[in-house]
CSV table of C-alpha atoms and ligand atoms in Angstrom, one decimal:
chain,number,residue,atom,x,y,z
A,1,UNK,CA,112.4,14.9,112.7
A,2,UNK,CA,110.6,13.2,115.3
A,3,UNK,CA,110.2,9.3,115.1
A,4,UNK,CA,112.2,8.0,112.8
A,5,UNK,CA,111.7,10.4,110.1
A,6,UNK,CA,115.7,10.8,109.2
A,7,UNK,CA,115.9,6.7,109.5
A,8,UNK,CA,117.7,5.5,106.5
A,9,UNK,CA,116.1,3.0,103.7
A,10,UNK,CA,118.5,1.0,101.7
A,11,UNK,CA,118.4,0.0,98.1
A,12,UNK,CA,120.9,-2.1,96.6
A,13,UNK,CA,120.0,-1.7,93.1
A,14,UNK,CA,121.5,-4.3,91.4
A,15,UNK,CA,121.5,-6.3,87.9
A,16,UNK,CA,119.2,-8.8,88.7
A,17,UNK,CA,117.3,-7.3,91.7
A,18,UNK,CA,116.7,-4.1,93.6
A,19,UNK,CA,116.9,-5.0,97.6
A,20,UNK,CA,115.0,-2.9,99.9
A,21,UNK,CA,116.3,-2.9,103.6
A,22,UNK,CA,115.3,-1.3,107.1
A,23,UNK,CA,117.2,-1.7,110.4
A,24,UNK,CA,116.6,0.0,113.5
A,25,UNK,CA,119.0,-0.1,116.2
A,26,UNK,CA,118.5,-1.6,119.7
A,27,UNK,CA,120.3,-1.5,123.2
A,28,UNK,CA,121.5,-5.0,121.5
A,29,UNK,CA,122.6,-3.9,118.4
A,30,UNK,CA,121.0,-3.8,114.7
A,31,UNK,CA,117.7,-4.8,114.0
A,32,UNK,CA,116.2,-5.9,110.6
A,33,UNK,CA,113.1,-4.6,110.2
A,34,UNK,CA,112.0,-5.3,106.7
A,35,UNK,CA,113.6,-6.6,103.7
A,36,UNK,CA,111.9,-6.8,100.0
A,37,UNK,CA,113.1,-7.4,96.6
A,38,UNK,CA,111.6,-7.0,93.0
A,39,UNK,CA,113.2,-8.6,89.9
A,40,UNK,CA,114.3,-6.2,87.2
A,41,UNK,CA,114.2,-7.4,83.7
A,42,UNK,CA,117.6,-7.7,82.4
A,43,UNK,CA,119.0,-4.9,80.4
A,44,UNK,CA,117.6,-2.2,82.8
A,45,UNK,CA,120.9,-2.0,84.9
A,46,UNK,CA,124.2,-3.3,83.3
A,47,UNK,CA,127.6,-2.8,84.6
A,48,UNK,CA,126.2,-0.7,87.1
A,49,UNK,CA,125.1,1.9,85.0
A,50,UNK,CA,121.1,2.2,85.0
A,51,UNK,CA,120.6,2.1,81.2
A,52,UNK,CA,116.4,2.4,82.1
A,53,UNK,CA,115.6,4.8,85.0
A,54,UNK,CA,112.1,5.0,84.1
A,55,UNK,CA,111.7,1.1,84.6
A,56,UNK,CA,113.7,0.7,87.5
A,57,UNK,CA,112.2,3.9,89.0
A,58,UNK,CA,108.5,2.2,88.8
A,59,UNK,CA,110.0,-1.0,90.1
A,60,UNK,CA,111.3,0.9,93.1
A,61,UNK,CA,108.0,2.3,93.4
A,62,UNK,CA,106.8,-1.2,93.1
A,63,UNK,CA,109.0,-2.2,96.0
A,64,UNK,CA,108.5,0.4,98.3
A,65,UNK,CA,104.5,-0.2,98.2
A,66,UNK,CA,104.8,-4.0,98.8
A,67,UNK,CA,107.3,-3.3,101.6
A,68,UNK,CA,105.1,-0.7,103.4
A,69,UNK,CA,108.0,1.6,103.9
A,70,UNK,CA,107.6,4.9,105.4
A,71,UNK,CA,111.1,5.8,104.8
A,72,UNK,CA,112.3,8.7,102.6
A,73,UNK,CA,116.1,9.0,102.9
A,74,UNK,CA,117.8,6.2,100.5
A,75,UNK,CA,121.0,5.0,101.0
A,76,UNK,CA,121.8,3.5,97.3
A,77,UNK,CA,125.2,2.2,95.9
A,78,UNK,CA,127.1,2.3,92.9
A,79,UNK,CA,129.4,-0.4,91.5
A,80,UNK,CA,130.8,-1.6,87.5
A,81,UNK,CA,132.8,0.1,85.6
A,82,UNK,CA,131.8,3.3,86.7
A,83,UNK,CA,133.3,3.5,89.7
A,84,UNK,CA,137.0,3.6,90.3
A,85,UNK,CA,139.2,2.8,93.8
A,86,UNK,CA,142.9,3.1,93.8
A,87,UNK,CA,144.6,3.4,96.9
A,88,UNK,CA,147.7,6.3,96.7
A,89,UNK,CA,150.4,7.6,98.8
A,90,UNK,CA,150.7,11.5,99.3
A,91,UNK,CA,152.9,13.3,101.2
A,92,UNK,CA,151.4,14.7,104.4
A,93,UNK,CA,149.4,17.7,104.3
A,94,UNK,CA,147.2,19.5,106.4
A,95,UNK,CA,143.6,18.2,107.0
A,96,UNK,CA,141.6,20.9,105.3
A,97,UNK,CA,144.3,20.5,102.4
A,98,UNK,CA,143.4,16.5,101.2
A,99,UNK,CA,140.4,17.3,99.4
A,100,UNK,CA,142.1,19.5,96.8
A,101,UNK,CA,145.2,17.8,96.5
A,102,UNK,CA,143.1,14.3,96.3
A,103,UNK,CA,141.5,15.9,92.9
A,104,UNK,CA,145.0,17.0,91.7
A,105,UNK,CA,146.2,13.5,91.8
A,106,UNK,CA,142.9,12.1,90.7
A,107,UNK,CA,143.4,12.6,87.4
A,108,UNK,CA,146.2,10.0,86.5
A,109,UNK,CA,144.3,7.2,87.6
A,110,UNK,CA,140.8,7.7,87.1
A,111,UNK,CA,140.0,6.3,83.5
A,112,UNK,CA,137.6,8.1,82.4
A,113,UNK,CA,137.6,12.3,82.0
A,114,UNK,CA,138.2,13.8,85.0
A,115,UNK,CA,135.7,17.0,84.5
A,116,UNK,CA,132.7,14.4,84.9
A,117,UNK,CA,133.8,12.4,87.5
A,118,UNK,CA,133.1,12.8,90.7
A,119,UNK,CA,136.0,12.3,93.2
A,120,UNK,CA,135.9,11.4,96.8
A,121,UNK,CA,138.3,10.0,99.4
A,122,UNK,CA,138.8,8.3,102.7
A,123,UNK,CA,142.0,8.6,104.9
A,124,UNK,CA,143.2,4.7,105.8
A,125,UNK,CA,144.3,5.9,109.4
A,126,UNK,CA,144.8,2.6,110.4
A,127,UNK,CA,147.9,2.9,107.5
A,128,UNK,CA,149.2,5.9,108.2
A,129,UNK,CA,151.5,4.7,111.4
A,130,UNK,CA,152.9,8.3,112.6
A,131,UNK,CA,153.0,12.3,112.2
A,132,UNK,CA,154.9,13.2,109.0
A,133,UNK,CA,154.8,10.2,107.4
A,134,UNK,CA,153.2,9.7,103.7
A,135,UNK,CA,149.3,10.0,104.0
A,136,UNK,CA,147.4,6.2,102.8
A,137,UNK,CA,144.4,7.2,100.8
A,138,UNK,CA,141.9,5.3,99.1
A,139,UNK,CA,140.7,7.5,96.2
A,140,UNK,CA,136.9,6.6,95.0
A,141,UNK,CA,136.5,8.3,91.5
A,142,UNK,CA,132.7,7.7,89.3
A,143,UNK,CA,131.2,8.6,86.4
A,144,UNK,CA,129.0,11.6,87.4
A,145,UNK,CA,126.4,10.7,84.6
A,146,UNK,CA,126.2,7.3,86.4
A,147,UNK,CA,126.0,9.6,90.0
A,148,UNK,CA,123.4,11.5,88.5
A,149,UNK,CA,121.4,8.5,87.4
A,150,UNK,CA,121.2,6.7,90.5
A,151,UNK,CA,119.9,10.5,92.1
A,152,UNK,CA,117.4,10.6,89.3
A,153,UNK,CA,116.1,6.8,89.0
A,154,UNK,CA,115.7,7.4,93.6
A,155,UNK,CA,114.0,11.0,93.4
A,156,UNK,CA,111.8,10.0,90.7
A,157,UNK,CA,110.6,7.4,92.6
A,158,UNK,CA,109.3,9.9,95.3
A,159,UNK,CA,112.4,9.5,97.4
A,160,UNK,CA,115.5,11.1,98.6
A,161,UNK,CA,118.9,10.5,98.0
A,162,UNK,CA,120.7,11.1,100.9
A,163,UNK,CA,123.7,8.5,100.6
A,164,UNK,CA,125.3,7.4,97.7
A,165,UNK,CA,127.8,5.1,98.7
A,166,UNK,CA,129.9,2.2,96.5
A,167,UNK,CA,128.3,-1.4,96.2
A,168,UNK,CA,132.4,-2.8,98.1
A,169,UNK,CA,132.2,-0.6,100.8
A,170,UNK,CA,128.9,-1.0,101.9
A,171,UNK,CA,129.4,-4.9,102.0
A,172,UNK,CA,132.9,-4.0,103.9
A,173,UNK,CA,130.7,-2.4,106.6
A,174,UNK,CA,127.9,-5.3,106.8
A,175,UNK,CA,131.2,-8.0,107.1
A,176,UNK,CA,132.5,-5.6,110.2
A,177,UNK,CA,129.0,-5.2,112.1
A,178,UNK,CA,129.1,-8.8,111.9
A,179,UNK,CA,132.7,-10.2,112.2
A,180,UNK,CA,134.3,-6.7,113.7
A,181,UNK,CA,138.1,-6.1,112.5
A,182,UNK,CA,140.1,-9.5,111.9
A,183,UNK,CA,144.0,-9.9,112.8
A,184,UNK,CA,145.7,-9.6,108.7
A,185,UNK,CA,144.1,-9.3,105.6
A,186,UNK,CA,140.5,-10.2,104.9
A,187,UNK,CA,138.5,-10.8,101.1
A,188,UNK,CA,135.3,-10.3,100.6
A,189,UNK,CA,133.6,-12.0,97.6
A,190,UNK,CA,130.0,-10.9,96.8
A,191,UNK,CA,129.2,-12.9,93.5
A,192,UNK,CA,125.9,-11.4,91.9
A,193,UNK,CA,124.5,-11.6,88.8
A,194,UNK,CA,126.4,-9.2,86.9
A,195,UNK,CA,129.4,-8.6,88.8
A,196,UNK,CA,131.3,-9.8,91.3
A,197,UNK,CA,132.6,-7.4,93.8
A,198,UNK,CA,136.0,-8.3,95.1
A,199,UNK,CA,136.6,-6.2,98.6
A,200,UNK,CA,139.9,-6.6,101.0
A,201,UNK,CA,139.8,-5.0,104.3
A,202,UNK,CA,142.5,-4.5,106.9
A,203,UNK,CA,142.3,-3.2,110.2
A,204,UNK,CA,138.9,-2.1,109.7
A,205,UNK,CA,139.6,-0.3,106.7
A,206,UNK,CA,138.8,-1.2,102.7
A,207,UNK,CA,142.3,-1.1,101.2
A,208,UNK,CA,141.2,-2.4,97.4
A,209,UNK,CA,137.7,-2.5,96.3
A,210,UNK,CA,137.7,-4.0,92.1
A,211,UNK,CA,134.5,-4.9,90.5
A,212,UNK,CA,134.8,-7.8,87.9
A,213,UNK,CA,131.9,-8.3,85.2
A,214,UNK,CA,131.0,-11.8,85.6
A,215,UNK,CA,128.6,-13.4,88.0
A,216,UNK,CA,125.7,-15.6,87.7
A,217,UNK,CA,124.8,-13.8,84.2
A,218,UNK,CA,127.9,-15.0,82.7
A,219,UNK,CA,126.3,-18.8,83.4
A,220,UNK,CA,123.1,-18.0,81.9
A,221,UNK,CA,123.9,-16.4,78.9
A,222,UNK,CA,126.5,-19.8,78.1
A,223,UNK,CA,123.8,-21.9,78.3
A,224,UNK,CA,121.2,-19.9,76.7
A,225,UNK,CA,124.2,-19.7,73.4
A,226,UNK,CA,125.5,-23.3,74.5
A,227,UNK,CA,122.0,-25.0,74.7
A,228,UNK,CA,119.6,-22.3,72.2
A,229,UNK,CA,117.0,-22.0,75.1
A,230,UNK,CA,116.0,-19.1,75.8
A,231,UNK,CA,117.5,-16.5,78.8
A,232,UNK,CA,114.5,-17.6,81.2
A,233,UNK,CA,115.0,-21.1,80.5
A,234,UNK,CA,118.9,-21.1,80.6
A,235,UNK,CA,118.1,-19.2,83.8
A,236,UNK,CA,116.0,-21.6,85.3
A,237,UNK,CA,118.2,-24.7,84.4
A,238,UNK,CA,121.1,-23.2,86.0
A,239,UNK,CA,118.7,-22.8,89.1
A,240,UNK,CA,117.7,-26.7,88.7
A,241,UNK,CA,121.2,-28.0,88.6
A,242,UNK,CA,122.4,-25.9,91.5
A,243,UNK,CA,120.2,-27.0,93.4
A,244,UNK,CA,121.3,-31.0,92.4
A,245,UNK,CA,118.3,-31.7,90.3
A,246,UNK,CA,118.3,-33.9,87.7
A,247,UNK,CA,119.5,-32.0,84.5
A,248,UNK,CA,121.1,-32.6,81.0
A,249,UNK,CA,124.4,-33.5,81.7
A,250,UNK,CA,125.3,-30.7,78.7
A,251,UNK,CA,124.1,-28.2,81.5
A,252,UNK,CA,126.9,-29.5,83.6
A,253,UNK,CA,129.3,-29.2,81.4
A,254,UNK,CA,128.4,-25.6,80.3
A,255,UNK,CA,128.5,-24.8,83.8
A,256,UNK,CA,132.0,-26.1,84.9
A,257,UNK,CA,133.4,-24.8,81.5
A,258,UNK,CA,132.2,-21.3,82.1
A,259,UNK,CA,133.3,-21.6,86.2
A,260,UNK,CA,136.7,-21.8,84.9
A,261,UNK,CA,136.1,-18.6,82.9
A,262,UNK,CA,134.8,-17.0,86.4
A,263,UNK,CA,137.6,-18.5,88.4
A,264,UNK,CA,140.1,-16.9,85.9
A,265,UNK,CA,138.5,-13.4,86.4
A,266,UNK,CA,138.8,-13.6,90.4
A,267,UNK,CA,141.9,-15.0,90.3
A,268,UNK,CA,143.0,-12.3,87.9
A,269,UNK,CA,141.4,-9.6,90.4
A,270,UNK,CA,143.4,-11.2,93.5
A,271,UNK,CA,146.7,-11.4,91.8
A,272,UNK,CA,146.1,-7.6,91.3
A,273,UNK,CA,145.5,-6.7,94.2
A,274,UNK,CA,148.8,-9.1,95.6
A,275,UNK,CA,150.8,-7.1,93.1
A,276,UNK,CA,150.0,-3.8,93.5
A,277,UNK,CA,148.0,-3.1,96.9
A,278,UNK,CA,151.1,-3.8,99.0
A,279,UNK,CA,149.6,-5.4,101.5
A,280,UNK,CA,150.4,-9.0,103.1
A,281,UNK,CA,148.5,-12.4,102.3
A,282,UNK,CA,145.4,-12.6,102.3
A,283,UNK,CA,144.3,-15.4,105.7
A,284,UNK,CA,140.7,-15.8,104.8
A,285,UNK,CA,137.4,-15.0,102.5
A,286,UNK,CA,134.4,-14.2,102.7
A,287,UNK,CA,132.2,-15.2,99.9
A,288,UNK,CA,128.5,-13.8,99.8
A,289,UNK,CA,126.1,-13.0,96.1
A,290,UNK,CA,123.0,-15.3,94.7
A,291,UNK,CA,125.7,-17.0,92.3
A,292,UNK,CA,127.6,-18.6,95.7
A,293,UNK,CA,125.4,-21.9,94.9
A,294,UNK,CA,127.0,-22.7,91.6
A,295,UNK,CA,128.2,-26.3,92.5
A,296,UNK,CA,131.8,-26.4,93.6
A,297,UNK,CA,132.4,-22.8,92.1
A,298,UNK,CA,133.6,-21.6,95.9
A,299,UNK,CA,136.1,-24.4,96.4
A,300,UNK,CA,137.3,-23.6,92.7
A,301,UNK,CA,137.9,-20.0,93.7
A,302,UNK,CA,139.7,-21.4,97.0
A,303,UNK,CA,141.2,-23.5,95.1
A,304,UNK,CA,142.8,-21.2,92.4
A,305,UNK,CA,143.8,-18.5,94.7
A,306,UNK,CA,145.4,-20.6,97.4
A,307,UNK,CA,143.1,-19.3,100.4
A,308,UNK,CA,140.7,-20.6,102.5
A,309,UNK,CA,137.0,-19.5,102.5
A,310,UNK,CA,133.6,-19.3,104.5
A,311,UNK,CA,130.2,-18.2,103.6
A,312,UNK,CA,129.7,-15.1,105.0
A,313,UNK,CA,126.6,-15.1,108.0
A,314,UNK,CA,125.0,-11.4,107.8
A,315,UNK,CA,123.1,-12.7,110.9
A,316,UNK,CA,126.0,-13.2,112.7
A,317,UNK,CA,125.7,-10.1,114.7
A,318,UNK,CA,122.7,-8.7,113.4
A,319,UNK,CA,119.2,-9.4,114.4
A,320,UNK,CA,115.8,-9.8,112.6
A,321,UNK,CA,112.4,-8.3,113.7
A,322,UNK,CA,110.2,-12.1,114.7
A,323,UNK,CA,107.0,-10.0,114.4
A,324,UNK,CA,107.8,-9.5,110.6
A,325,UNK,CA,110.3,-11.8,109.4
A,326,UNK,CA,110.4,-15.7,109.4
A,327,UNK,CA,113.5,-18.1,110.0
A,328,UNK,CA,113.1,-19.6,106.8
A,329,UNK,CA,113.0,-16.2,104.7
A,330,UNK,CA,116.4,-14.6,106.9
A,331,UNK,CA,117.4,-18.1,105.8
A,332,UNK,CA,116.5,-17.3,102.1
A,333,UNK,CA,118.0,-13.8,101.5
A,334,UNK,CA,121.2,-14.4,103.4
A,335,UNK,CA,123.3,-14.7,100.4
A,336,UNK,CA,121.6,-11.5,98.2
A,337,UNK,CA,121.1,-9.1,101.6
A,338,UNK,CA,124.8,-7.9,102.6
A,339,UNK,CA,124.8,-4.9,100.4
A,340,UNK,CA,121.4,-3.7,101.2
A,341,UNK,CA,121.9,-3.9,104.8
A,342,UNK,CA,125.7,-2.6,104.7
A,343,UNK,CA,123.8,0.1,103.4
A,344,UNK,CA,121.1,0.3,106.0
A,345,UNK,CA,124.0,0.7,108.7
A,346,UNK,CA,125.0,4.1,107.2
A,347,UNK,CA,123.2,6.6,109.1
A,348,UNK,CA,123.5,5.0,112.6
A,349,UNK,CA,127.0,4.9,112.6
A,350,UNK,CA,127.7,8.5,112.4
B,401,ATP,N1,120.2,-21.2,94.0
B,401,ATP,C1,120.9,-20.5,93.1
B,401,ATP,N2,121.8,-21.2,92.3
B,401,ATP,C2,122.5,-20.6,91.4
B,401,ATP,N3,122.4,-19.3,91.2
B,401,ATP,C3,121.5,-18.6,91.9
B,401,ATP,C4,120.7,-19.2,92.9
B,401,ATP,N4,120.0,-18.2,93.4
B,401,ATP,C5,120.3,-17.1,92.7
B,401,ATP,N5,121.2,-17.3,91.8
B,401,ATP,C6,121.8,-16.3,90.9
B,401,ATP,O1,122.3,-15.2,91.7
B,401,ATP,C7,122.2,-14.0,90.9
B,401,ATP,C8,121.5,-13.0,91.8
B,401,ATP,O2,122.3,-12.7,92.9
B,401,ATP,P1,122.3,-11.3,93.5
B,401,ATP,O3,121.0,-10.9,94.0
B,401,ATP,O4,123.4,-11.3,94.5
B,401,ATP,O5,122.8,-10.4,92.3
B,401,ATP,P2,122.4,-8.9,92.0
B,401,ATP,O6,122.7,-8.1,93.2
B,401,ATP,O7,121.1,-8.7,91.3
B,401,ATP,O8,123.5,-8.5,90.8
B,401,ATP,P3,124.8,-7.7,90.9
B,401,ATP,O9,125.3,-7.6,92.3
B,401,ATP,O10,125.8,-8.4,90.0
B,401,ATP,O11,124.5,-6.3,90.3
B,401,ATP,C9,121.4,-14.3,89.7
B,401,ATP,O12,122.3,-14.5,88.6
B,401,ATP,C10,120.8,-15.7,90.0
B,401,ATP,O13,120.6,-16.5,88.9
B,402,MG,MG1,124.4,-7.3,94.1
């Protein structure tokens, strides 16, 4: 289609927000165009399974009209407890062969029933060192009903759904058009409301994607049963005291008891993935997500899993359209936008 018609819009739908993004690409690389988010009332998306499509359809619809976007193919991602990635071994087969014998294998570690999940997989060729030697495969398994959905929630909101991608790998790909492909082995920590997606790349590829269910939710629904306020007000305290104001010191204290909870759960998430993704220690990582501004919750996390970190820049590399975008507002989604515009990248690539 002429003009942009095949450009790709991005939606990361997630538990607390939906992100709309648009990049173009230039002789100097990617180009944010437009960015827009809506709010969606809690209980609409949980664990990454949309529990309302017809609310989170409208707000889509919502979003799209306030962004003034003319694009029709969605990029979208899923993440939760739906979606499964466990790297295997196989022995080497021919090309046109993996798909089938990915599926045969499938069904030992996906945890849920096989005949509704949909399976996909990548080749890690950057871990398969030579000819006749055991294939590396990252096997992506989810729940159909939660791909069908996403397709529904999108198409109902007068769009298409051309990609659906998972919430990790799409932030894997922001962190590379930014940082490129580091020496060793690389986390990325995207702490959002509901989840927290825990990503570790190598040589360019994802070699362990896990989501774990806690995030900034997990803070506001302590305080709201710590304190009796309600969610909006528990929400809105945690807001006050991360960003220093002066607060109840019970507050405080709810929130450093419940980061101990959250560092447990990463911890727990890395330890797994030092156990059982066979790869070597992990040099740096890269922590992204709304709930990054809990105080001292990053060093804690640093702290408990013995590796340094840095807030990840999605700006680094990629640029932002002056005409339509202020300093201050790249400034203000830098911590919610990787996903949405890891997701953006997708058609261009190819
Ligand atoms: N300044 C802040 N201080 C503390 N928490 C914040 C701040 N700003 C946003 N948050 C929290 O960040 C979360 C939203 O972040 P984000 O947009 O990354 O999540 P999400 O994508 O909606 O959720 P998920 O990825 O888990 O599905 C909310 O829980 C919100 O309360
Ligand atoms: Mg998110």
């Amino acid at each position: 289609m002429l003009f942009g018609g095949k450009k790709i819009l991005a939606l990361d739908i997630g538990t607390s927000s939906i992100k709309l993004a648009e990049l173009d690409s230039s002789r100097k690389g990617w180009v944010l165009k437009k960015f827009s988010v809506v709010s969606v009332n809690p209980g609409w998306i949980r664990d990454g399974e949309i529990v309302d499509p017809t609310s989170v359809s409208q707000a889509i619809v919502t979003l799209v009209q306030s962004a003034r976007s003319k694009r029709k193919n969605v990029a979208s991602a899923l993440f939760g407890n739906g979606v499964i990635v466990k790297r295997i071994s196989m022995a080497p087969i021919e090309e046109n062969l993996i798909s089938e014998a990915v599926k045969w294998e499938a069904e030992q570690y996906i945890p849920f029933d096989i005949n509704e999940a949909s399976i996909d997989h990548h080749v890690l060729r950057g871990h398969t060192r030579s000819v006749g030697e055991n294939l590396d495969i990252l096997l992506i398994g989810a729940k159909q009903e939660y791909v069908y959905r996403f397709i529904e929630t999108i198409e109902s909101a007068g769009l298409k759904c051309a990609i659906i991608d998972v919430s990790g790998f799409a932030l894997a790909n922001c962190f590379e058009a930014n940082y490129g492909q580091l020496e060793g082995v690389t986390a990325l920590l995207n702490i959002g409301a509901g989840i927290t997606n825990l990503v570790i790349v190598e040589k360019g590829d994802v070699i362990f994607s896990r989501d774990s269910t806690v995030g900034g939710n997990t803070y506001t629904n302590e305080l709201h049963k710590a304190m009796g306020v309600s969610l909006q007000e528990a929400e809105s305290l945690k807001i006050s005291a991360s960003a220093g104001h002066e607060v109840p010191a019970e507050v405080n204290a709810v929130l450093a008891s419940t980061t101990e909870q959250v560092v447990d759960e990463i911890r727990t998430a890395i330890e797994f993935f030092v156990a059982t993704g066979g790869g070597g220690r992990i040099n740096k990582m890269y922590v992204t997500g709304g709930s990054m501004f809990i105080p001292s919750l990053l060093e804690e996390i640093s702290k408990a899993v013995g590796v340094p970190f840095e807030v990840l820049n999605p700006f680094q590399q990629v640029g932002y359209d002056a005409k339509a975008l202020t300093p201050d507002y790249i400034q203000q989604i830098q911590s919610i936008c990787p996903v949405a515009l890891g997701l953006a990248m997708r058609d261009m690539k190819e």
